[in-house]
Coordinates of C-alpha atoms and ligand atoms in Angstrom, one line a residue:
M1 CA 71.9 98.7 82.6
S2 CA 74.2 96.6 84.7
A3 CA 71.4 94.7 86.4
Q4 CA 70.0 94.0 82.9
R5 CA 73.3 92.5 81.8
S6 CA 73.5 90.2 84.8
Q7 CA 70.3 88.5 83.5
E8 CA 72.4 87.2 80.7
L9 CA 74.4 85.1 83.2
A10 CA 73.6 81.7 84.7
A11 CA 71.5 82.1 87.9
E12 CA 74.3 81.2 90.2
F13 CA 76.6 83.9 88.9
A14 CA 73.8 86.4 88.4
A15 CA 73.3 86.3 92.1
R16 CA 77.0 86.7 92.9
V17 CA 78.2 89.5 90.5
L18 CA 78.2 93.0 91.9
H19 CA 76.7 95.9 89.8
G20 CA 78.0 99.3 89.2
V21 CA 81.2 98.8 91.2
S22 CA 83.4 102.0 91.2
M23 CA 86.7 101.1 89.5
A24 CA 88.2 104.0 91.5
K25 CA 88.2 101.6 94.4
H26 CA 90.2 99.0 92.4
T27 CA 92.9 101.1 90.8
S28 CA 96.0 102.7 92.4
W29 CA 95.2 106.0 90.7
H30 CA 91.8 106.0 92.5
V31 CA 90.0 107.1 89.3
G32 CA 87.5 105.4 87.0
G33 CA 83.8 105.0 86.6
P34 CA 81.6 101.9 87.4
A35 CA 81.9 98.4 86.0
D36 CA 78.6 96.9 84.8
L37 CA 79.4 93.6 86.4
F38 CA 82.2 92.8 88.9
F39 CA 83.1 89.2 89.8
T40 CA 85.5 87.9 92.3
P41 CA 85.8 84.1 91.9
R42 CA 86.2 81.6 94.8
D43 CA 89.0 79.8 93.1
A44 CA 90.2 78.8 89.6
A45 CA 87.5 76.1 89.1
D46 CA 84.8 78.7 90.0
L47 CA 86.4 81.2 87.6
A48 CA 86.4 78.5 84.8
A49 CA 82.7 77.9 85.4
F50 CA 82.0 81.7 85.3
M51 CA 83.9 81.9 82.0
R52 CA 82.0 78.9 80.5
Q53 CA 78.6 80.6 81.0
L54 CA 79.6 84.1 80.0
P55 CA 77.8 85.3 76.9
P56 CA 80.3 85.2 74.0
D57 CA 79.7 88.8 73.1
M58 CA 80.0 90.2 76.6
P59 CA 83.1 92.4 77.0
L60 CA 85.5 91.1 79.6
L61 CA 88.4 92.6 81.5
W62 CA 90.6 90.8 84.0
I63 CA 92.3 92.9 86.7
G64 CA 94.8 92.3 89.5
L65 CA 95.5 95.2 91.8
G66 CA 94.8 97.9 89.2
S67 CA 98.3 99.3 89.6
N68 CA 98.8 99.8 85.9
L69 CA 95.3 100.7 84.8
L70 CA 93.6 104.0 83.8
V71 CA 89.9 103.3 83.8
R72 CA 87.9 106.1 82.1
D73 CA 85.2 108.0 84.0
G74 CA 82.3 106.3 82.1
G75 CA 83.5 102.9 83.5
I76 CA 83.5 99.5 82.0
R77 CA 80.8 97.9 79.9
G78 CA 80.6 94.2 80.4
A79 CA 82.3 92.1 83.1
V80 CA 85.3 92.7 85.2
V81 CA 87.0 89.7 86.8
A82 CA 89.2 90.4 89.9
T83 CA 91.9 87.8 90.7
H84 CA 93.3 89.5 93.8
G85 CA 91.9 88.0 97.0
A86 CA 90.8 84.9 95.0
L87 CA 93.6 83.1 93.2
G88 CA 96.1 83.2 96.1
A89 CA 98.0 79.9 96.3
L90 CA 101.8 80.0 96.5
E91 CA 103.9 76.9 96.9
R92 CA 107.4 75.5 96.4
L93 CA 107.5 72.7 93.9
S94 CA 111.2 71.7 94.1
A95 CA 114.6 73.1 95.2
T96 CA 114.4 76.0 92.7
R97 CA 110.9 76.0 91.4
I98 CA 107.7 77.7 92.7
Q99 CA 104.1 77.8 91.6
A100 CA 101.9 80.8 92.2
E101 CA 98.3 81.7 91.2
A102 CA 97.6 84.9 89.4
G103 CA 96.1 86.8 92.3
V104 CA 99.2 86.5 94.5
P105 CA 100.8 89.9 95.1
C106 CA 104.3 90.2 93.7
A107 CA 105.5 91.5 97.1
R108 CA 104.4 88.2 98.7
I109 CA 106.4 86.3 96.1
A110 CA 109.5 88.4 96.9
R111 CA 109.2 87.8 100.7
Q112 CA 108.4 84.1 100.4
C113 CA 111.3 83.5 98.0
V114 CA 113.6 85.1 100.5
K115 CA 112.3 82.7 103.2
W116 CA 112.8 79.8 100.9
G117 CA 116.4 81.0 100.2
L118 CA 115.6 81.6 96.5
G119 CA 116.6 84.5 94.3
P120 CA 116.8 86.8 92.5
A121 CA 113.1 87.4 93.3
E122 CA 113.7 90.6 95.4
F123 CA 112.7 92.8 92.4
F124 CA 109.1 91.6 92.8
A125 CA 109.0 93.7 96.0
G126 CA 109.0 96.8 93.9
I127 CA 105.9 95.9 91.9
P128 CA 102.7 96.7 93.7
G129 CA 100.5 94.4 91.6
T130 CA 99.7 90.7 91.3
L131 CA 101.5 87.9 89.5
G132 CA 98.7 88.0 86.8
G133 CA 99.4 91.6 86.1
A134 CA 103.1 91.0 86.1
L135 CA 102.7 88.2 83.6
A136 CA 100.5 90.4 81.3
M137 CA 103.0 93.3 81.5
N138 CA 106.4 91.5 81.9
A139 CA 106.8 93.7 84.9
G140 CA 110.3 94.4 86.0
A141 CA 112.4 96.4 88.4
W142 CA 116.1 96.8 89.4
G143 CA 117.3 94.7 86.5
G144 CA 114.9 91.8 87.2
E145 CA 112.0 90.9 84.9
T146 CA 109.0 88.5 85.4
W147 CA 109.3 86.4 82.2
R148 CA 113.0 85.6 82.8
H149 CA 111.7 83.2 85.5
V150 CA 108.6 81.8 83.8
I151 CA 108.8 78.1 82.9
E152 CA 105.1 77.6 82.0
V153 CA 101.8 79.3 82.6
D154 CA 98.2 78.1 83.2
V155 CA 95.6 80.1 81.3
L156 CA 91.9 80.1 80.8
D157 CA 90.4 80.7 77.4
R158 CA 87.1 82.5 76.8
R159 CA 85.1 79.2 77.0
G160 CA 86.6 78.5 80.4
T161 CA 89.0 75.7 79.2
R162 CA 92.3 75.5 81.0
H163 CA 95.6 75.2 79.0
T164 CA 99.2 75.0 80.1
R165 CA 101.5 77.0 77.9
Q166 CA 105.3 77.1 77.7
A167 CA 107.3 80.3 78.0
A168 CA 108.4 79.8 74.4
D169 CA 104.7 80.1 73.3
Y170 CA 105.0 83.9 74.1
E171 CA 106.9 86.7 72.4
I172 CA 108.4 88.7 75.3
G173 CA 109.8 92.2 75.2
Y174 CA 110.2 95.2 77.4
R175 CA 106.8 95.6 79.2
S176 CA 105.3 93.6 76.3
V177 CA 103.9 90.1 76.2
K178 CA 102.3 88.6 73.0
G179 CA 100.6 85.2 73.2
P180 CA 97.5 83.5 72.1
D181 CA 94.5 85.9 71.9
N182 CA 91.6 85.7 74.4
E183 CA 93.5 83.9 77.1
W184 CA 94.1 85.0 80.7
F185 CA 96.6 83.9 83.3
I186 CA 95.5 81.9 86.3
G187 CA 99.0 80.9 87.5
A188 CA 102.6 80.1 86.6
R189 CA 105.6 78.0 87.5
L190 CA 108.6 80.1 88.1
E191 CA 112.3 79.1 88.3
F192 CA 114.8 80.9 90.6
E193 CA 118.3 80.0 91.9
R194 CA 119.3 78.9 95.3
A195 CA 120.4 82.0 97.2
P196 CA 121.1 80.9 100.7
G197 CA 122.5 84.3 101.9
V198 CA 119.5 86.3 100.7
N199 CA 117.5 88.1 103.5
T200 CA 114.9 90.7 103.9
D201 CA 117.6 93.4 104.2
A202 CA 118.1 93.2 100.4
I203 CA 114.4 94.0 99.9
R204 CA 114.4 96.8 102.5
E205 CA 117.4 98.4 100.8
L206 CA 115.8 98.3 97.4
L207 CA 112.5 99.7 98.7
D208 CA 114.4 102.5 100.6
K209 CA 116.3 103.4 97.4
R210 CA 112.9 103.6 95.5
K211 CA 111.4 105.9 98.2
E212 CA 114.3 108.3 97.6
T213 CA 113.5 108.6 93.9
Q214 CA 109.8 107.9 93.5
P215 CA 106.6 109.4 95.0
I216 CA 105.7 106.2 96.9
G217 CA 102.6 106.6 99.0
E218 CA 100.9 109.0 96.6
W219 CA 98.2 107.9 94.2
S220 CA 99.9 106.9 90.9
C221 CA 100.3 104.0 88.5
G222 CA 104.1 104.0 88.6
S223 CA 105.8 104.9 85.3
V224 CA 103.2 106.2 82.9
F225 CA 105.4 105.8 79.7
T226 CA 107.8 103.2 78.6
N227 CA 111.4 104.4 78.1
P228 CA 112.2 105.0 74.4
P229 CA 115.2 103.1 73.1
G230 CA 118.4 104.6 74.5
D231 CA 116.7 107.2 76.7
H232 CA 114.5 107.7 79.7
A233 CA 110.9 109.0 79.6
A234 CA 111.5 110.8 82.9
R235 CA 114.5 112.7 81.5
L236 CA 112.6 113.8 78.4
I237 CA 109.6 114.9 80.4
E238 CA 111.7 116.8 82.9
S239 CA 113.8 118.5 80.3
A240 CA 110.6 119.6 78.5
G241 CA 109.8 121.6 81.6
L242 CA 106.8 119.5 82.6
K243 CA 107.5 118.6 86.2
G244 CA 104.6 119.9 88.3
F245 CA 102.4 120.6 85.2
R246 CA 98.8 120.2 86.4
I247 CA 95.4 119.5 84.8
G248 CA 92.6 119.4 87.3
D249 CA 93.8 117.5 90.4
A250 CA 96.4 115.5 88.5
S251 CA 100.0 116.6 88.0
V252 CA 103.4 115.4 86.8
S253 CA 105.3 114.4 89.9
L254 CA 108.0 116.8 91.1
K255 CA 109.9 113.8 92.4
H256 CA 109.9 111.6 89.3
A257 CA 108.7 113.1 86.0
N258 CA 107.4 109.7 84.6
F259 CA 104.8 109.5 87.4
I260 CA 101.4 111.3 87.3
I261 CA 99.9 111.9 90.7
N262 CA 96.2 112.1 91.6
H263 CA 96.1 114.6 94.5
G264 CA 92.7 113.4 95.6
A265 CA 90.0 114.7 93.3
A266 CA 91.4 114.0 89.8
R267 CA 89.1 112.4 87.2
A268 CA 90.4 109.9 84.7
A269 CA 89.8 112.6 82.1
D270 CA 92.3 114.9 83.8
V271 CA 94.9 112.1 83.9
E272 CA 94.3 111.2 80.3
A273 CA 94.5 114.9 79.2
L274 CA 97.8 115.2 81.1
I275 CA 99.1 112.1 79.4
M276 CA 98.3 113.6 76.0
H277 CA 99.8 116.9 76.9
V278 CA 103.0 115.3 78.0
Q279 CA 103.1 113.2 74.7
S280 CA 102.5 116.3 72.5
T281 CA 105.0 118.5 74.4
V282 CA 107.8 115.9 74.4
A283 CA 107.1 115.2 70.6
R284 CA 107.3 119.0 69.9
I285 CA 110.5 119.6 71.9
H286 CA 112.4 116.4 71.5
G287 CA 110.8 114.9 68.4
I288 CA 110.2 111.6 70.3
S289 CA 106.9 109.8 70.7
L290 CA 106.3 108.5 74.2
H291 CA 104.1 105.4 74.4
T292 CA 102.0 104.6 77.5
E293 CA 103.0 101.7 79.7
V294 CA 99.7 102.1 81.6
R295 CA 96.7 100.4 80.0
I296 CA 93.8 102.8 79.3
V297 CA 90.4 101.1 79.3
G298 CA 86.7 101.9 79.5
E299 CA 84.3 104.6 78.3
P300 CA 84.6 108.3 78.6
A301 CA 82.0 110.0 80.8
Ligands
FAD401 C1 104.0 103.0 92.9 C2 104.1 102.1 91.7 C3 105.3 101.6 91.3 C4 105.4 100.7 90.2 N1 106.7 100.2 89.9 C5 106.7 99.3 88.8 C6 108.0 98.8 88.5 O1 109.0 99.0 89.1 N2 108.1 97.9 87.4 C7 106.9 97.6 86.7 O2 107.0 96.8 85.8 N3 105.7 98.1 87.1 C8 105.6 98.9 88.1 N4 104.4 99.4 88.4 C9 103.2 99.1 87.6 C10 102.4 97.9 88.0 O3 102.6 97.6 89.4 C11 102.8 96.6 87.2 O4 102.5 96.8 85.8 C12 102.0 95.4 87.7 O5 102.5 94.3 87.0 C13 100.5 95.5 87.4 O6 99.9 94.4 88.1 P1 98.4 94.5 88.5 O7 98.0 93.2 89.2 O8 98.1 95.7 89.3 O9 97.7 94.6 87.1 P2 96.4 95.5 86.7 O10 96.8 97.0 86.7 O11 95.2 95.1 87.4 O12 96.3 95.1 85.1 C14 97.4 95.5 84.2 C15 97.1 94.8 82.9 O13 97.3 93.4 83.1 C16 96.1 92.7 82.7 N5 95.9 91.6 83.6 C17 95.8 91.6 85.0 N6 95.7 90.4 85.5 C18 95.7 89.5 84.4 C19 95.6 88.1 84.3 N7 95.5 87.3 85.4 N8 95.6 87.6 83.0 C20 95.7 88.4 81.9 N9 95.8 89.7 82.0 C21 95.8 90.3 83.2 C22 95.0 93.8 82.8 O14 93.8 93.4 82.0 C23 95.7 95.0 82.3 O15 95.8 95.1 80.9 C24 104.3 100.3 89.5 C25 103.0 100.8 89.9 C26 102.9 101.7 91.0 C27 101.6 102.2 91.4

């Protein structure tokens, strides 16, 4: 099936796409079935050329580090584009402005901004994804949020044409970004403030604090649910008695109730069943609907 689909690509790309790549290797939950086609571009121009020749009806998913993705066990039909390890340029443009490509890990932005004496970018250290994923999610931590720093973004559309868009072209909310359809981020220009006193101690302290309250090092996707207005998903889940609740090899973390852990052998179906169980239990006990922050994609087994 996947080899057949690659025949729909231009010869150059048909030779370079991988077939049947396990998405479990590309997600922090370590679950998910195979992608028909998996493409890692050489750079932004190569990616634009790939997009130009992609059949218009072929489903397409861009991923960063897969730290907010639940891929179902049947995998992904169509093509997956991976930006991590490809779009990795990071530079300073002026006293307070930087430019980064979508595949740059957020942690690298945090560290580099400290070196440049810029802040507040330390919050990026707590987000184990790429800038592209952070732009798509409006990722945030410790009071910081990605889009507070965005001046403009570079995007590719489905035909491989590049556009520069202003922050004002997007409707930004809590873990929510609405912009033109069928466009993907290839980079952004971000504005920070001069912070001459900032040093890596600030990052270390924040990461230490996180380790005390979150199951860092275990296989998870961070917070599974967004916080409902005026409350915390973790509080609602814990008070519904769900800490430690297990389906297959997936369980609600004992350390932080908004995390679901894969203990090693969970399937995506276990994680998804657990998500639904948490939603229905919290709705029954508290009368509140929890919405997933994680993106659920792909086909069931
Ligand atoms: C231990 C842990 C802690 C976490 N803590 C936080 C936290 O404090 N705050 C927080 O906000 N998140 C947190 N997360 C979640 C996650 O790291 C963020 O949502 C991150 O921004 C996802 O980036 P990614 O590159 O991994 O994106 P992926 O998971 O690969 O993708 C996420 C979504 O973005 C889309 N996407 C990815 N790249 C692009 C692109 N270039 N253009 C368009 N769309 C794209 C994907 O299609 C998908 O819909 C945590 C995750 C873990 C595992």
